[in-house]
Amino acid sequence: MAGAAQARITLLGLVLLLVLAAPAAPAWAQEGGEGPSDDEVNAIAEGLYCPVCENIPLDVCGTQACIQWRDTIREKLAAGWTEEEIKNYFVEQYGDRVLATPPARGLNLLVYILPPVAILVGAFVLLRAFRSWRSAAPITPEASPTLDDDQDPYVARLEEELRRRT
Amino acid sequence: MTQDASSIPIKPLEEAQQTVRRRIGPGAILAAIFVVALLVLVGMGLVRTQQGRVGIGSQGPEFTLTTFDGQNIRSEDLRGQVVVINFWASWCKPCEQEAAELELASRQFADQSVVFLGVNYVDTEPEALAYLQRFDITYPNGPDLGTRISQAYRIRGVPETFILDPSGGVVQVKIGPFLSLDEIVASVQAAQQP
């Protein structure tokens, strides 16, 4: 009698343990234990580009090569690899160009450095231009040089000629 | 009314030079150097992308192929032999058309200082190995790690085959699949001619 009661308690404890442990299991385990879900695979695939079909992210590319790549991601996820490890694997196999975001090293650094530098330089140039416009003295019409008719040798000569002719 | 030309004020030369120096400061010189360097980089990139395929008459780029079974093959170690470099992939249907013929040709030339190499382009290993098994391919094959070899040969797709003479010069470039065993044999024999 006491043994049956103990067995029932043990069984109840096991059921309770299973119920509590279920939410902690990976998402793909909830889908029948068939492996990582498409969403999990695509979350990594959207950051990768296959060199065969350039400009199409891996998650939406329908070529055989890309299907095989997605299968590889699925296999690696099922084997417990992290996103970082999977991406490193693809870079090792196929080069940096498979990454949607180029790694910040070598000439790729220019992609990260140039835009902020260009914005800073542009802002500096604009600031200097505004300052120089503001500090510039207001333009005043310069007094045009006038010559007294008496001092102008041309007028004097003309008048002299007129006097002689009259 | 008129003004004598000699009365127009002329800036002394030194003052003019100082003005120019003041306008072109070190910042502007640095900016100019930076822009020129950037333009050179962009230009180099454009030249690189505009380059065509490695053509007949040029020297075949050096490479190291690590085969699926872990063997390292350096192209420079193959001097003195005709080298047939075939770029392929398991997802490439046209590659299948020539796969069996390439294997037959490799067996035919096995004792004639001719080396066949398969470079597996942008592929996954299980499918690549299955492909090799399916066509019973025995000559050395390996993945194009980092797509370094295909970039060096500037291929545009697969299949592409480059045949190098014993001095390492490219003597034949085949875009697309070979159509028959005879075509492969004729190409290799042409490369064997001194």
Short mmCIF file of C-alpha atoms in Angstrom, two decimals:
data_model
loop_
_atom_site.label_atom_id
_atom_site.label_comp_id
_atom_site.label_asym_id
_atom_site.label_seq_id
_atom_site.Cartn_x
_atom_site.Cartn_y
_atom_site.Cartn_z
CA MET A 1 0.00 0.00 0.00
CA ALA A 2 2.77 2.37 1.06
CA GLY A 3 4.81 1.26 -1.99
CA ALA A 4 1.97 2.13 -4.41
CA ALA A 5 1.59 5.57 -2.85
CA GLN A 6 5.33 6.18 -3.17
CA ALA A 7 5.24 5.15 -6.85
CA ARG A 8 2.33 7.53 -7.50
CA ILE A 9 4.26 10.42 -5.88
CA THR A 10 7.35 9.62 -7.93
CA LEU A 11 5.27 9.54 -11.15
CA LEU A 12 3.62 12.84 -10.26
CA GLY A 13 7.02 14.36 -9.59
CA LEU A 14 8.30 13.20 -12.97
CA VAL A 15 5.28 14.62 -14.79
CA LEU A 16 5.71 17.93 -12.93
CA LEU A 17 9.41 18.00 -13.86
CA LEU A 18 8.62 17.43 -17.54
CA VAL A 19 5.99 20.20 -17.55
CA LEU A 20 8.40 22.65 -15.92
CA ALA A 21 11.32 21.72 -18.18
CA ALA A 22 9.36 22.01 -21.45
CA PRO A 23 9.62 25.84 -21.93
CA ALA A 24 13.38 25.70 -21.45
CA ALA A 25 13.82 23.36 -24.43
CA PRO A 26 14.95 24.87 -27.76
CA ALA A 27 12.21 26.20 -30.04
CA TRP A 28 12.81 23.46 -32.62
CA ALA A 29 12.17 20.82 -29.99
CA GLN A 30 8.62 22.16 -29.67
CA GLU A 31 8.08 21.61 -33.37
CA GLY A 32 8.39 17.88 -33.09
CA GLY A 33 12.15 17.68 -32.54
CA GLU A 34 12.93 17.79 -36.29
CA GLY A 35 15.73 20.33 -35.91
CA PRO A 36 16.05 24.10 -36.11
CA SER A 37 13.08 26.00 -37.53
CA ASP A 38 13.15 27.86 -40.85
CA ASP A 39 13.02 31.15 -38.93
CA GLU A 40 16.15 30.25 -37.01
CA VAL A 41 17.93 29.25 -40.21
CA ASN A 42 16.77 32.39 -42.05
CA ALA A 43 17.82 34.65 -39.16
CA ILE A 44 21.41 33.65 -39.96
CA ALA A 45 20.90 33.28 -43.72
CA GLU A 46 19.72 36.88 -44.13
CA GLY A 47 23.19 38.04 -43.13
CA LEU A 48 24.86 35.97 -45.84
CA TYR A 49 25.15 36.25 -49.60
CA CYS A 50 26.07 33.41 -51.93
CA PRO A 51 28.71 34.47 -54.53
CA VAL A 52 26.79 32.60 -57.24
CA CYS A 53 23.70 34.79 -56.99
CA GLU A 54 25.08 38.17 -56.00
CA ASN A 55 22.82 40.77 -54.39
CA ILE A 56 20.25 38.20 -53.26
CA PRO A 57 20.36 37.40 -49.54
CA LEU A 58 20.67 33.73 -48.76
CA ASP A 59 17.31 33.59 -46.93
CA VAL A 60 15.32 34.44 -50.07
CA CYS A 61 17.52 32.93 -52.78
CA GLY A 62 16.01 29.93 -54.53
CA THR A 63 19.03 28.45 -56.31
CA GLN A 64 20.28 24.96 -55.55
CA ALA A 65 23.54 26.36 -54.15
CA CYS A 66 21.66 28.56 -51.66
CA ILE A 67 19.34 25.72 -50.65
CA GLN A 68 22.44 23.66 -49.86
CA TRP A 69 23.90 26.55 -47.85
CA ARG A 70 20.70 26.84 -45.80
CA ASP A 71 20.84 23.10 -45.16
CA THR A 72 24.39 23.56 -43.91
CA ILE A 73 23.21 26.30 -41.52
CA ARG A 74 20.47 23.97 -40.30
CA GLU A 75 22.98 21.16 -39.71
CA LYS A 76 25.36 23.45 -37.83
CA LEU A 77 22.52 24.83 -35.67
CA ALA A 78 21.38 21.31 -34.85
CA ALA A 79 24.96 20.51 -33.88
CA GLY A 80 24.84 23.39 -31.40
CA TRP A 81 26.91 25.95 -33.30
CA THR A 82 26.35 29.63 -32.53
CA GLU A 83 25.54 32.24 -35.20
CA GLU A 84 29.08 33.62 -34.89
CA GLU A 85 30.63 30.18 -35.40
CA ILE A 86 28.44 29.49 -38.43
CA LYS A 87 29.30 32.82 -40.04
CA ASN A 88 33.00 32.24 -39.38
CA TYR A 89 32.69 28.84 -41.04
CA PHE A 90 31.15 30.39 -44.16
CA VAL A 91 33.84 33.09 -44.29
CA GLU A 92 36.54 30.43 -44.01
CA GLN A 93 34.96 28.39 -46.78
CA TYR A 94 33.89 31.11 -49.21
CA GLY A 95 35.61 34.34 -48.19
CA ASP A 96 34.59 37.66 -46.65
CA ARG A 97 32.33 38.53 -49.54
CA VAL A 98 29.60 36.18 -48.29
CA LEU A 99 28.91 38.53 -45.38
CA ALA A 100 26.19 41.17 -45.76
CA THR A 101 28.18 43.46 -43.47
CA PRO A 102 31.87 43.57 -44.39
CA PRO A 103 34.23 42.91 -41.46
CA ALA A 104 35.95 46.04 -40.15
CA ARG A 105 39.49 45.23 -41.24
CA GLY A 106 41.84 46.06 -44.10
CA LEU A 107 40.37 48.16 -46.89
CA ASN A 108 36.88 47.43 -45.55
CA LEU A 109 37.66 49.89 -42.77
CA LEU A 110 37.15 52.70 -45.28
CA VAL A 111 33.46 51.79 -45.45
CA TYR A 112 33.15 52.56 -41.75
CA ILE A 113 35.56 55.51 -41.53
CA LEU A 114 34.80 57.52 -44.66
CA PRO A 115 31.11 58.43 -44.17
CA PRO A 116 31.53 59.92 -40.65
CA VAL A 117 34.77 61.67 -41.71
CA ALA A 118 33.01 63.14 -44.76
CA ILE A 119 30.13 64.38 -42.58
CA LEU A 120 32.54 65.93 -40.05
CA VAL A 121 34.60 67.64 -42.76
CA GLY A 122 31.42 68.94 -44.43
CA ALA A 123 30.12 70.30 -41.13
CA PHE A 124 33.47 72.00 -40.45
CA VAL A 125 33.56 73.61 -43.91
CA LEU A 126 29.99 74.86 -43.51
CA LEU A 127 30.72 76.23 -40.04
CA ARG A 128 33.73 78.15 -41.32
CA ALA A 129 31.77 79.50 -44.25
CA PHE A 130 28.92 80.70 -42.01
CA ARG A 131 31.38 82.36 -39.65
CA SER A 132 33.19 84.16 -42.44
CA TRP A 133 29.88 85.39 -43.91
CA ARG A 134 28.74 86.70 -40.55
CA SER A 135 32.00 88.47 -39.70
CA ALA A 136 32.40 90.06 -43.12
CA ALA A 137 32.08 93.85 -42.97
CA PRO A 138 28.93 95.26 -44.56
CA ILE A 139 29.59 96.36 -48.07
CA THR A 140 29.52 100.15 -48.36
CA PRO A 141 29.52 101.81 -51.73
CA GLU A 142 32.98 103.16 -52.32
CA ALA A 143 33.08 106.78 -53.18
CA SER A 144 33.83 107.01 -56.85
CA PRO A 145 36.88 109.05 -57.57
CA THR A 146 35.89 112.45 -58.93
CA LEU A 147 38.15 114.89 -60.54
CA ASP A 148 37.69 118.55 -60.37
CA ASP A 149 37.15 119.87 -63.88
CA ASP A 150 39.85 122.44 -63.26
CA GLN A 151 42.37 119.72 -62.48
CA ASP A 152 41.50 117.53 -65.42
CA PRO A 153 44.12 118.15 -68.13
CA TYR A 154 41.78 116.90 -70.81
CA VAL A 155 39.01 119.37 -69.88
CA ALA A 156 41.52 122.18 -69.57
CA ARG A 157 42.89 121.39 -73.02
CA LEU A 158 39.38 121.24 -74.50
CA GLU A 159 38.44 124.59 -73.04
CA GLU A 160 41.67 126.09 -74.29
CA GLU A 161 40.84 124.87 -77.82
CA LEU A 162 37.34 126.29 -77.63
CA ARG A 163 38.65 129.64 -76.46
CA ARG A 164 41.06 129.79 -79.39
CA ARG A 165 38.39 129.00 -81.95
CA THR A 166 35.90 131.58 -80.71
CA MET B 1 38.66 111.24 -65.58
CA THR B 2 41.23 108.70 -66.79
CA GLN B 3 43.69 107.09 -64.47
CA ASP B 4 47.30 106.54 -65.30
CA ALA B 5 48.17 102.82 -65.37
CA SER B 6 51.13 103.41 -63.15
CA SER B 7 48.78 104.69 -60.45
CA ILE B 8 46.92 101.30 -60.09
CA PRO B 9 48.13 99.73 -56.84
CA ILE B 10 49.96 96.44 -57.37
CA LYS B 11 50.39 93.94 -54.54
CA PRO B 12 54.01 93.22 -53.85
CA LEU B 13 55.02 89.69 -54.91
CA GLU B 14 55.83 88.53 -51.38
CA GLU B 15 52.46 89.65 -50.09
CA ALA B 16 50.73 87.74 -52.88
CA GLN B 17 52.72 84.61 -52.09
CA GLN B 18 51.79 84.89 -48.42
CA THR B 19 48.11 85.14 -49.36
CA VAL B 20 48.39 81.95 -51.43
CA ARG B 21 50.20 80.19 -48.56
CA ARG B 22 47.51 81.33 -46.16
CA ARG B 23 44.76 79.95 -48.41
CA ILE B 24 46.43 76.50 -48.94
CA GLY B 25 47.00 75.41 -45.37
CA PRO B 26 48.29 72.02 -44.18
CA GLY B 27 44.70 70.85 -43.70
CA ALA B 28 43.90 71.45 -47.35
CA ILE B 29 47.09 69.63 -48.44
CA LEU B 30 46.20 66.65 -46.23
CA ALA B 31 42.65 66.62 -47.60
CA ALA B 32 44.01 66.71 -51.17
CA ILE B 33 46.37 63.79 -50.46
CA PHE B 34 43.50 61.85 -48.90
CA VAL B 35 41.23 62.46 -51.88
CA VAL B 36 43.97 61.49 -54.36
CA ALA B 37 44.71 58.28 -52.39
CA LEU B 38 41.01 57.46 -52.36
CA LEU B 39 40.73 58.03 -56.10
CA VAL B 40 43.75 55.77 -56.68
CA LEU B 41 42.11 53.04 -54.58
CA VAL B 42 38.81 53.36 -56.43
CA GLY B 43 40.69 53.32 -59.74
CA MET B 44 42.59 50.17 -58.79
CA GLY B 45 39.33 48.52 -57.81
CA LEU B 46 37.75 49.46 -61.13
CA VAL B 47 40.73 48.17 -63.10
CA ARG B 48 40.54 44.90 -61.17
CA THR B 49 36.84 44.44 -61.83
CA GLN B 50 37.26 45.31 -65.51
CA GLN B 51 39.96 42.66 -66.00
CA GLY B 52 38.84 39.82 -68.19
CA ARG B 53 39.50 36.15 -67.69
CA VAL B 54 42.98 34.73 -67.39
CA GLY B 55 43.51 34.24 -71.10
CA ILE B 56 45.55 32.06 -73.40
CA GLY B 57 49.22 33.05 -73.38
CA SER B 58 49.18 34.38 -69.83
CA GLN B 59 50.82 32.64 -66.90
CA GLY B 60 48.44 30.59 -64.76
CA PRO B 61 48.11 32.14 -61.27
CA GLU B 62 49.79 30.19 -58.48
CA PHE B 63 47.59 28.47 -55.92
CA THR B 64 47.47 25.74 -53.31
CA LEU B 65 44.59 23.30 -53.40
CA THR B 66 43.74 21.38 -50.25
CA THR B 67 41.93 18.29 -51.40
CA PHE B 68 38.94 16.75 -49.67
CA ASP B 69 41.27 14.08 -48.24
CA GLY B 70 43.63 16.72 -46.82
CA GLN B 71 46.42 16.62 -49.40
CA ASN B 72 48.05 19.99 -50.27
CA ILE B 73 48.79 20.48 -53.96
CA ARG B 74 50.87 23.52 -54.93
CA SER B 75 50.57 24.54 -58.55
CA GLU B 76 54.26 25.48 -58.75
CA ASP B 77 55.15 21.89 -57.84
CA LEU B 78 53.41 20.74 -61.01
CA ARG B 79 55.86 22.45 -63.39
CA GLY B 80 56.95 20.13 -66.17
CA GLN B 81 53.51 18.59 -66.46
CA VAL B 82 50.37 19.57 -68.30
CA VAL B 83 47.78 20.67 -65.74
CA VAL B 84 44.05 20.54 -66.35
CA ILE B 85 42.20 22.71 -63.81
CA ASN B 86 38.46 22.14 -63.83
CA PHE B 87 36.14 24.42 -61.79
CA TRP B 88 32.89 22.69 -60.91
CA ALA B 89 30.07 22.48 -58.35
CA SER B 90 27.58 19.80 -57.35
CA TRP B 91 24.65 22.19 -57.97
CA CYS B 92 25.87 22.85 -61.51
CA LYS B 93 23.94 20.80 -64.06
CA PRO B 94 26.26 21.51 -67.05
CA CYS B 95 29.18 20.24 -64.91
CA GLU B 96 27.55 16.81 -64.93
CA GLN B 97 27.79 16.67 -68.73
CA GLU B 98 31.58 16.54 -68.65
CA ALA B 99 32.24 14.88 -65.28
CA ALA B 100 32.51 11.29 -66.55
CA GLU B 101 34.56 12.32 -69.61
CA LEU B 102 37.03 14.25 -67.47
CA GLU B 103 37.56 11.18 -65.32
CA LEU B 104 38.06 9.00 -68.42
CA ALA B 105 40.56 11.50 -69.83
CA SER B 106 42.47 11.64 -66.52
CA ARG B 107 42.83 7.85 -66.63
CA GLN B 108 43.88 7.94 -70.28
CA PHE B 109 46.68 10.46 -69.56
CA ALA B 110 47.63 9.00 -66.17
CA ASP B 111 51.14 7.98 -67.24
CA GLN B 112 51.83 10.94 -69.53
CA SER B 113 52.77 13.74 -67.12
CA VAL B 114 49.28 15.18 -67.20
CA VAL B 115 47.62 16.21 -63.91
CA PHE B 116 43.88 16.73 -63.57
CA LEU B 117 42.69 18.91 -60.68
CA GLY B 118 39.10 19.58 -59.68
CA VAL B 119 38.38 22.86 -57.91
CA ASN B 120 35.01 22.71 -56.17
CA TYR B 121 33.47 26.18 -56.39
CA VAL B 122 31.05 27.57 -53.74
CA ASP B 123 29.75 24.19 -52.73
CA THR B 124 28.93 22.21 -49.62
CA GLU B 125 31.15 19.27 -48.77
CA PRO B 126 28.58 16.46 -48.41
CA GLU B 127 27.03 17.25 -51.79
CA ALA B 128 30.44 17.65 -53.40
CA LEU B 129 31.62 14.29 -52.09
CA ALA B 130 28.39 12.65 -53.23
CA TYR B 131 28.95 14.11 -56.70
CA LEU B 132 32.52 12.74 -56.84
CA GLN B 133 31.25 9.33 -55.79
CA ARG B 134 28.41 9.42 -58.29
CA PHE B 135 30.76 10.03 -61.23
CA ASP B 136 33.52 7.86 -59.77
CA ILE B 137 36.01 10.70 -59.94
CA THR B 138 39.44 9.67 -58.70
CA TYR B 139 41.71 12.58 -59.66
CA PRO B 140 42.45 15.15 -56.89
CA ASN B 141 39.58 17.42 -55.99
CA GLY B 142 39.23 20.03 -53.28
CA PRO B 143 37.15 22.99 -52.19
CA ASP B 144 38.04 26.47 -53.36
CA LEU B 145 38.59 27.77 -49.82
CA GLY B 146 37.76 31.45 -49.57
CA THR B 147 37.09 31.36 -53.35
CA ARG B 148 40.75 32.32 -53.70
CA ILE B 149 41.54 30.10 -56.71
CA SER B 150 38.42 31.08 -58.66
CA GLN B 151 39.15 34.75 -57.97
CA ALA B 152 42.75 34.34 -59.12
CA TYR B 153 41.53 32.76 -62.37
CA ARG B 154 38.68 35.32 -62.52
CA ILE B 155 36.08 32.71 -63.50
CA ARG B 156 32.54 33.90 -64.16
CA GLY B 157 30.77 30.61 -63.48
CA VAL B 158 31.10 26.85 -63.64
CA PRO B 159 32.15 24.76 -65.39
CA GLU B 160 35.32 26.42 -66.61
CA THR B 161 38.51 24.56 -67.43
CA PHE B 162 42.03 25.92 -67.82
CA ILE B 163 44.79 23.84 -69.40
CA LEU B 164 48.36 24.82 -68.51
CA ASP B 165 51.42 23.75 -70.46
CA PRO B 166 54.51 22.34 -68.65
CA SER B 167 55.85 25.88 -68.10
CA GLY B 168 52.62 26.96 -66.38
CA GLY B 169 51.29 29.06 -69.26
CA VAL B 170 47.60 28.95 -70.12
CA VAL B 171 47.14 27.22 -73.48
CA GLN B 172 43.42 26.48 -73.39
CA VAL B 173 40.41 28.02 -71.69
CA LYS B 174 37.11 26.18 -71.94
CA ILE B 175 34.02 28.07 -70.85
CA GLY B 176 31.15 25.65 -70.27
CA PRO B 177 31.35 21.87 -70.44
CA PHE B 178 33.48 19.81 -72.80
CA LEU B 179 31.12 18.15 -75.24
CA SER B 180 33.03 14.88 -75.62
CA LEU B 181 36.03 12.87 -74.50
CA ASP B 182 37.66 13.56 -77.87
CA GLU B 183 37.49 17.29 -77.24
CA ILE B 184 39.26 16.90 -73.89
CA VAL B 185 41.89 14.59 -75.40
CA ALA B 186 42.57 16.96 -78.29
CA SER B 187 42.94 19.92 -75.90
CA VAL B 188 45.39 18.06 -73.66
CA GLN B 189 47.39 16.80 -76.61
CA ALA B 190 47.66 20.36 -77.92
CA ALA B 191 49.06 21.41 -74.53
CA GLN B 192 51.64 18.62 -74.69
CA GLN B 193 53.11 19.97 -77.94
CA PRO B 194 56.41 21.78 -77.32
#
